[in-house]
Short mmCIF file of C-alpha atoms in Angstrom, two decimals:
data_model
loop_
_atom_site.label_atom_id
_atom_site.label_comp_id
_atom_site.label_asym_id
_atom_site.label_seq_id
_atom_site.Cartn_x
_atom_site.Cartn_y
_atom_site.Cartn_z
CA MET A 1 0.00 0.00 0.00
CA LYS A 2 1.28 3.42 -0.91
CA ASP A 3 1.29 6.19 1.69
CA SER A 4 -1.19 8.12 -0.45
CA ASP A 5 -3.65 5.24 -0.14
CA ALA A 6 -3.40 5.04 3.65
CA VAL A 7 -3.31 8.76 4.44
CA MET A 8 -6.39 10.83 5.09
CA ASP A 9 -5.97 14.56 5.34
CA ASP A 10 -8.40 17.17 6.58
CA GLU A 11 -10.07 17.48 3.18
CA PHE A 12 -10.91 13.77 3.25
CA LEU A 13 -12.56 14.08 6.64
CA ALA A 14 -14.78 16.96 5.58
CA PRO A 15 -17.92 16.81 3.41
CA VAL A 16 -17.75 17.10 -0.37
CA ASP A 17 -18.33 20.87 -0.30
CA TYR A 18 -15.40 21.38 2.11
CA ASP A 19 -14.27 25.00 2.41
CA PRO A 20 -10.47 25.17 2.87
CA GLU A 21 -10.84 28.67 4.36
CA ALA A 22 -13.08 27.42 7.17
CA THR A 23 -11.63 26.36 10.51
CA GLU A 24 -11.19 22.69 11.28
CA ALA A 25 -13.87 22.86 13.97
CA ASP A 26 -16.32 24.43 11.51
CA SER A 27 -15.69 21.76 8.89
CA GLU A 28 -16.18 18.94 11.37
CA VAL A 29 -19.51 20.38 12.52
CA GLU A 30 -20.63 20.57 8.90
CA ALA A 31 -19.51 16.98 8.36
CA ASP A 32 -21.61 15.82 11.28
CA ASP A 33 -24.66 17.53 9.77
CA GLU A 34 -24.27 15.68 6.48
CA GLU A 35 -26.23 12.47 5.96
CA TRP A 36 -23.87 9.57 6.51
CA GLU A 37 -23.17 7.14 3.69
CA HIS A 38 -21.41 3.78 3.90
CA ALA A 39 -18.77 4.94 1.43
CA GLN A 40 -17.60 7.50 4.00
CA GLY A 41 -16.39 4.76 6.33
CA PHE A 42 -16.28 4.79 10.12
CA PRO A 43 -14.00 7.31 11.91
CA CYS A 44 -12.86 7.45 15.49
CA THR A 45 -14.00 10.44 17.55
CA ARG A 46 -10.68 12.27 17.11
CA ARG A 47 -10.61 11.67 13.34
CA ALA A 48 -7.25 9.95 13.58
CA VAL A 49 -8.45 6.70 11.99
CA ARG A 50 -11.10 5.75 9.48
CA ILE A 51 -12.05 2.22 8.44
CA TRP A 52 -14.33 0.60 5.86
CA VAL A 53 -16.17 -2.67 6.44
CA ASP A 54 -18.03 -4.77 3.89
CA GLU A 55 -21.74 -4.83 4.77
CA GLN A 56 -22.18 -8.42 3.62
CA THR A 57 -19.07 -10.20 4.88
CA ARG A 58 -18.52 -7.78 7.78
CA HIS A 59 -14.82 -7.87 6.97
CA LEU A 60 -12.45 -4.93 7.07
CA THR A 61 -11.72 -3.73 3.53
CA ARG A 62 -9.76 -0.51 3.98
CA VAL A 63 -7.82 1.50 6.59
CA ARG A 64 -6.75 5.13 6.49
CA LEU A 65 -4.94 7.28 9.03
CA SER A 66 -4.66 11.03 9.37
CA THR A 67 -1.25 12.54 8.72
CA ARG A 68 -1.73 14.04 12.19
CA TRP A 69 -2.74 10.83 13.95
CA ARG A 70 0.00 11.16 16.56
CA GLU A 71 -1.14 14.67 17.42
CA ARG A 72 -4.80 13.68 17.46
CA THR A 73 -4.23 10.70 19.72
CA ALA A 74 -2.03 12.58 22.17
CA GLY A 75 -2.57 11.17 25.65
CA ARG A 76 -4.27 8.08 24.27
CA GLN A 77 -3.35 4.91 22.40
CA LEU A 78 -3.85 4.40 18.67
CA ALA A 79 -5.53 1.14 19.62
CA ASP A 80 -8.28 3.18 21.32
CA SER A 81 -9.00 4.98 18.05
CA PHE A 82 -9.41 1.67 16.25
CA THR A 83 -11.67 0.42 19.06
CA GLU A 84 -13.93 3.43 18.58
CA ALA A 85 -14.03 3.07 14.80
CA PHE A 86 -14.84 -0.63 14.99
CA PHE A 87 -17.50 0.04 17.62
CA LEU A 88 -19.30 2.23 15.09
CA ALA A 89 -18.79 -0.24 12.27
CA ASN A 90 -19.96 -3.24 14.30
CA ALA A 91 -23.07 -1.40 15.44
CA ARG A 92 -23.85 -0.58 11.82
CA VAL A 93 -23.24 -3.93 10.11
CA GLY A 94 -24.60 -5.98 13.00
CA SER A 95 -23.64 -9.35 14.35
CA ASN A 96 -23.65 -12.61 12.43
CA LEU A 97 -24.23 -14.83 15.45
CA PRO A 98 -26.49 -17.87 14.93
CA SER A 99 -29.93 -17.74 16.51
CA ALA A 100 -32.48 -20.33 17.57
CA PRO A 101 -33.91 -22.21 14.57
CA VAL A 102 -37.66 -21.98 14.03
CA PRO A 103 -39.13 -25.47 14.65
CA ARG A 104 -40.77 -26.84 11.48
CA PRO A 105 -40.97 -30.57 12.18
CA GLU A 106 -42.42 -33.18 9.85
CA PRO A 107 -44.94 -35.69 11.27
CA SER A 108 -43.26 -38.67 12.92
CA SER A 109 -42.53 -41.44 10.42
CA ASP A 110 -43.87 -44.18 12.73
CA LEU A 111 -47.10 -42.35 13.56
CA GLU A 112 -50.17 -44.60 13.70
CA PHE A 113 -53.45 -42.80 13.03
CA THR A 114 -55.62 -44.06 15.90
CA TRP A 115 -57.84 -42.36 18.47
CA ASP A 116 -55.69 -43.75 21.28
CA ASN A 117 -52.57 -42.19 19.78
CA PHE A 118 -54.40 -38.89 19.28
CA GLN A 119 -55.44 -38.82 22.93
CA ASP A 120 -51.86 -39.61 23.94
CA LEU A 121 -50.68 -36.63 21.89
CA GLN A 122 -53.27 -34.39 23.54
CA GLU A 123 -52.03 -35.44 26.97
CA ARG A 124 -48.44 -34.90 25.88
CA ALA A 125 -49.29 -31.40 24.61
CA ALA A 126 -51.00 -30.53 27.92
CA GLU A 127 -47.95 -31.79 29.83
CA LEU A 128 -45.62 -29.66 27.71
CA MET A 129 -47.78 -26.58 28.24
CA GLU A 130 -47.63 -27.14 32.01
CA ARG A 131 -43.84 -27.38 31.78
CA SER A 132 -43.81 -24.18 29.77
CA ASP A 133 -45.84 -22.37 32.44
CA GLU A 134 -43.55 -23.71 35.15
CA LEU A 135 -40.48 -22.61 33.20
CA ALA A 136 -41.87 -19.10 32.80
CA LEU A 137 -42.25 -18.78 36.58
CA ARG A 138 -38.81 -20.18 37.42
CA PRO A 139 -36.13 -17.69 38.59
CA PRO A 140 -33.74 -16.78 35.72
CA ASN A 141 -30.75 -18.22 37.57
CA GLU A 142 -32.47 -21.61 37.66
CA VAL A 143 -33.09 -21.76 33.91
CA ARG A 144 -30.67 -23.37 31.45
CA TRP A 145 -30.52 -20.68 28.78
CA ALA A 146 -29.48 -21.03 25.15
CA ASP A 147 -25.81 -20.39 24.54
CA LEU A 148 -23.14 -20.26 21.88
CA THR A 149 -20.05 -22.43 21.85
CA GLY A 150 -16.95 -21.21 20.11
CA THR A 151 -13.72 -19.32 20.61
CA ARG A 152 -12.39 -15.90 19.74
CA ALA A 153 -10.00 -15.77 16.81
CA THR A 154 -6.72 -13.87 16.83
CA GLY A 155 -4.53 -12.88 13.92
CA LEU A 156 -1.00 -11.52 13.74
CA SER A 157 0.20 -9.24 10.96
CA SER A 158 2.88 -10.54 8.60
CA ASN A 159 5.47 -8.32 10.29
CA GLY A 160 4.41 -9.53 13.74
CA HIS A 161 3.70 -6.04 15.14
CA VAL A 162 -0.13 -5.95 15.09
CA ARG A 163 -2.51 -8.39 16.74
CA VAL A 164 -6.27 -8.47 16.05
CA THR A 165 -8.90 -10.28 18.13
CA LEU A 166 -12.30 -11.18 16.69
CA GLY A 167 -15.33 -11.94 18.83
CA LEU A 168 -17.47 -15.07 18.47
CA GLY A 169 -19.40 -13.46 15.62
CA GLY A 170 -16.25 -12.58 13.70
CA LEU A 171 -16.34 -8.84 14.43
CA THR A 172 -13.22 -6.98 15.55
CA GLU A 173 -12.92 -6.52 19.29
CA THR A 174 -9.36 -5.25 19.70
CA VAL A 175 -6.40 -4.09 17.63
CA GLU A 176 -3.08 -4.17 19.49
CA PHE A 177 0.22 -2.64 18.39
CA SER A 178 3.85 -3.15 19.29
CA SER A 179 4.62 0.17 20.98
CA THR A 180 8.27 0.31 19.91
CA TRP A 181 7.42 -0.43 16.29
CA LEU A 182 4.55 2.06 16.28
CA GLN A 183 6.88 4.90 17.27
CA ARG A 184 8.76 4.65 13.97
CA ALA A 185 6.17 3.05 11.67
CA ARG A 186 5.00 4.88 8.57
CA ILE A 187 1.30 5.38 7.95
CA SER A 188 1.23 2.90 5.08
CA GLU A 189 3.00 0.29 7.23
CA ILE A 190 0.42 0.69 10.00
CA ALA A 191 -2.50 0.38 7.59
CA ASP A 192 -0.95 -2.64 5.86
CA ALA A 193 -0.24 -4.36 9.18
CA VAL A 194 -3.82 -3.83 10.41
CA MET A 195 -5.18 -5.31 7.18
CA SER A 196 -2.70 -8.22 7.35
CA ALA A 197 -3.63 -9.06 10.93
CA HIS A 198 -7.31 -9.03 10.03
CA GLN A 199 -6.80 -11.37 7.08
CA SER A 200 -5.02 -13.78 9.41
CA ALA A 201 -7.81 -13.58 12.00
CA TYR A 202 -10.55 -14.07 9.39
CA GLN A 203 -8.85 -17.24 8.20
CA ARG A 204 -8.76 -18.58 11.74
CA HIS A 205 -12.32 -17.67 12.66
CA VAL A 206 -14.80 -20.53 13.03
CA ALA A 207 -18.50 -19.74 13.29
CA PRO A 208 -19.92 -20.52 16.75
CA VAL A 209 -22.55 -23.23 17.29
CA PHE A 210 -25.95 -22.47 18.79
CA VAL A 211 -26.76 -24.65 21.81
CA PRO A 212 -30.50 -24.69 22.65
CA GLY A 213 -31.65 -24.05 26.18
CA GLU A 214 -34.73 -25.29 28.02
CA HIS A 215 -37.06 -22.85 26.24
CA GLU A 216 -35.89 -23.93 22.78
CA GLU A 217 -35.98 -27.64 23.62
CA LEU A 218 -39.52 -27.33 25.00
CA ALA A 219 -40.67 -25.38 21.95
CA ALA A 220 -39.24 -28.06 19.64
CA GLU A 221 -41.03 -30.86 21.53
CA LEU A 222 -44.33 -29.00 21.44
CA ALA A 223 -43.95 -28.25 17.73
CA GLN A 224 -43.42 -31.97 17.03
CA VAL A 225 -46.54 -32.95 18.99
CA GLN A 226 -48.60 -30.31 17.19
CA ALA A 227 -47.30 -31.49 13.79
CA ASP A 228 -48.35 -35.07 14.62
CA MET A 229 -51.80 -33.97 15.79
CA GLN A 230 -52.38 -31.89 12.67
CA ALA A 231 -51.32 -34.81 10.46
CA MET A 232 -53.82 -37.08 12.21
CA MET A 233 -56.66 -34.61 11.84
CA ALA A 234 -55.84 -34.02 8.17
CA ARG A 235 -55.66 -37.73 7.22
CA GLY A 236 -58.32 -39.15 9.50
CA MET A 237 -57.95 -41.75 12.22
CA ALA A 238 -58.88 -45.44 12.34
#
């Protein structure tokens, strides 16, 4: 990456109709008033860093830094600026975490269409409804809730100076820098290293698995009973 690709100057941070004679504070106020578009990317609050994230894959696609990023992050860490930018991006693109599947069971393959079986299903449905009522009244700390199983993914840049951590859903949580390297790194090197670390983390990321809790398991059982009852009523019983 060339420095010109990674650098963002004050004109880049301002809206299209930027007035070079206006003060920096004035231009930033005007920028805030403009309607945001995805092509503008996601900046940190101090306008030291701006990132772009693909809305479909949720992956980082571009990084730019201000030529004055050291001045703008005075008293803070560059990592904090990336945290802020990714907070905005993650809130916008949303999480890709798996959710509870909607039960759509087929009638049981060994179902016999008899009145006795239908009455058994009615009793089973009533029992499940009672369990559902009991579950609704149980204290939250006594309920086995649905969960996700998985691990966070980390990636190291090719030069070994930037580490990225992705959450379970594959979104960036932290960007860490080698402090000694950062003191002498050029803007293009920083941007390249952030991109490289992300590519490594994306390759390591494994989608988490949804583990149903008591509510989901009960809903699935009830849906199966209802599917069997409806099949009996539709086909007739012996």
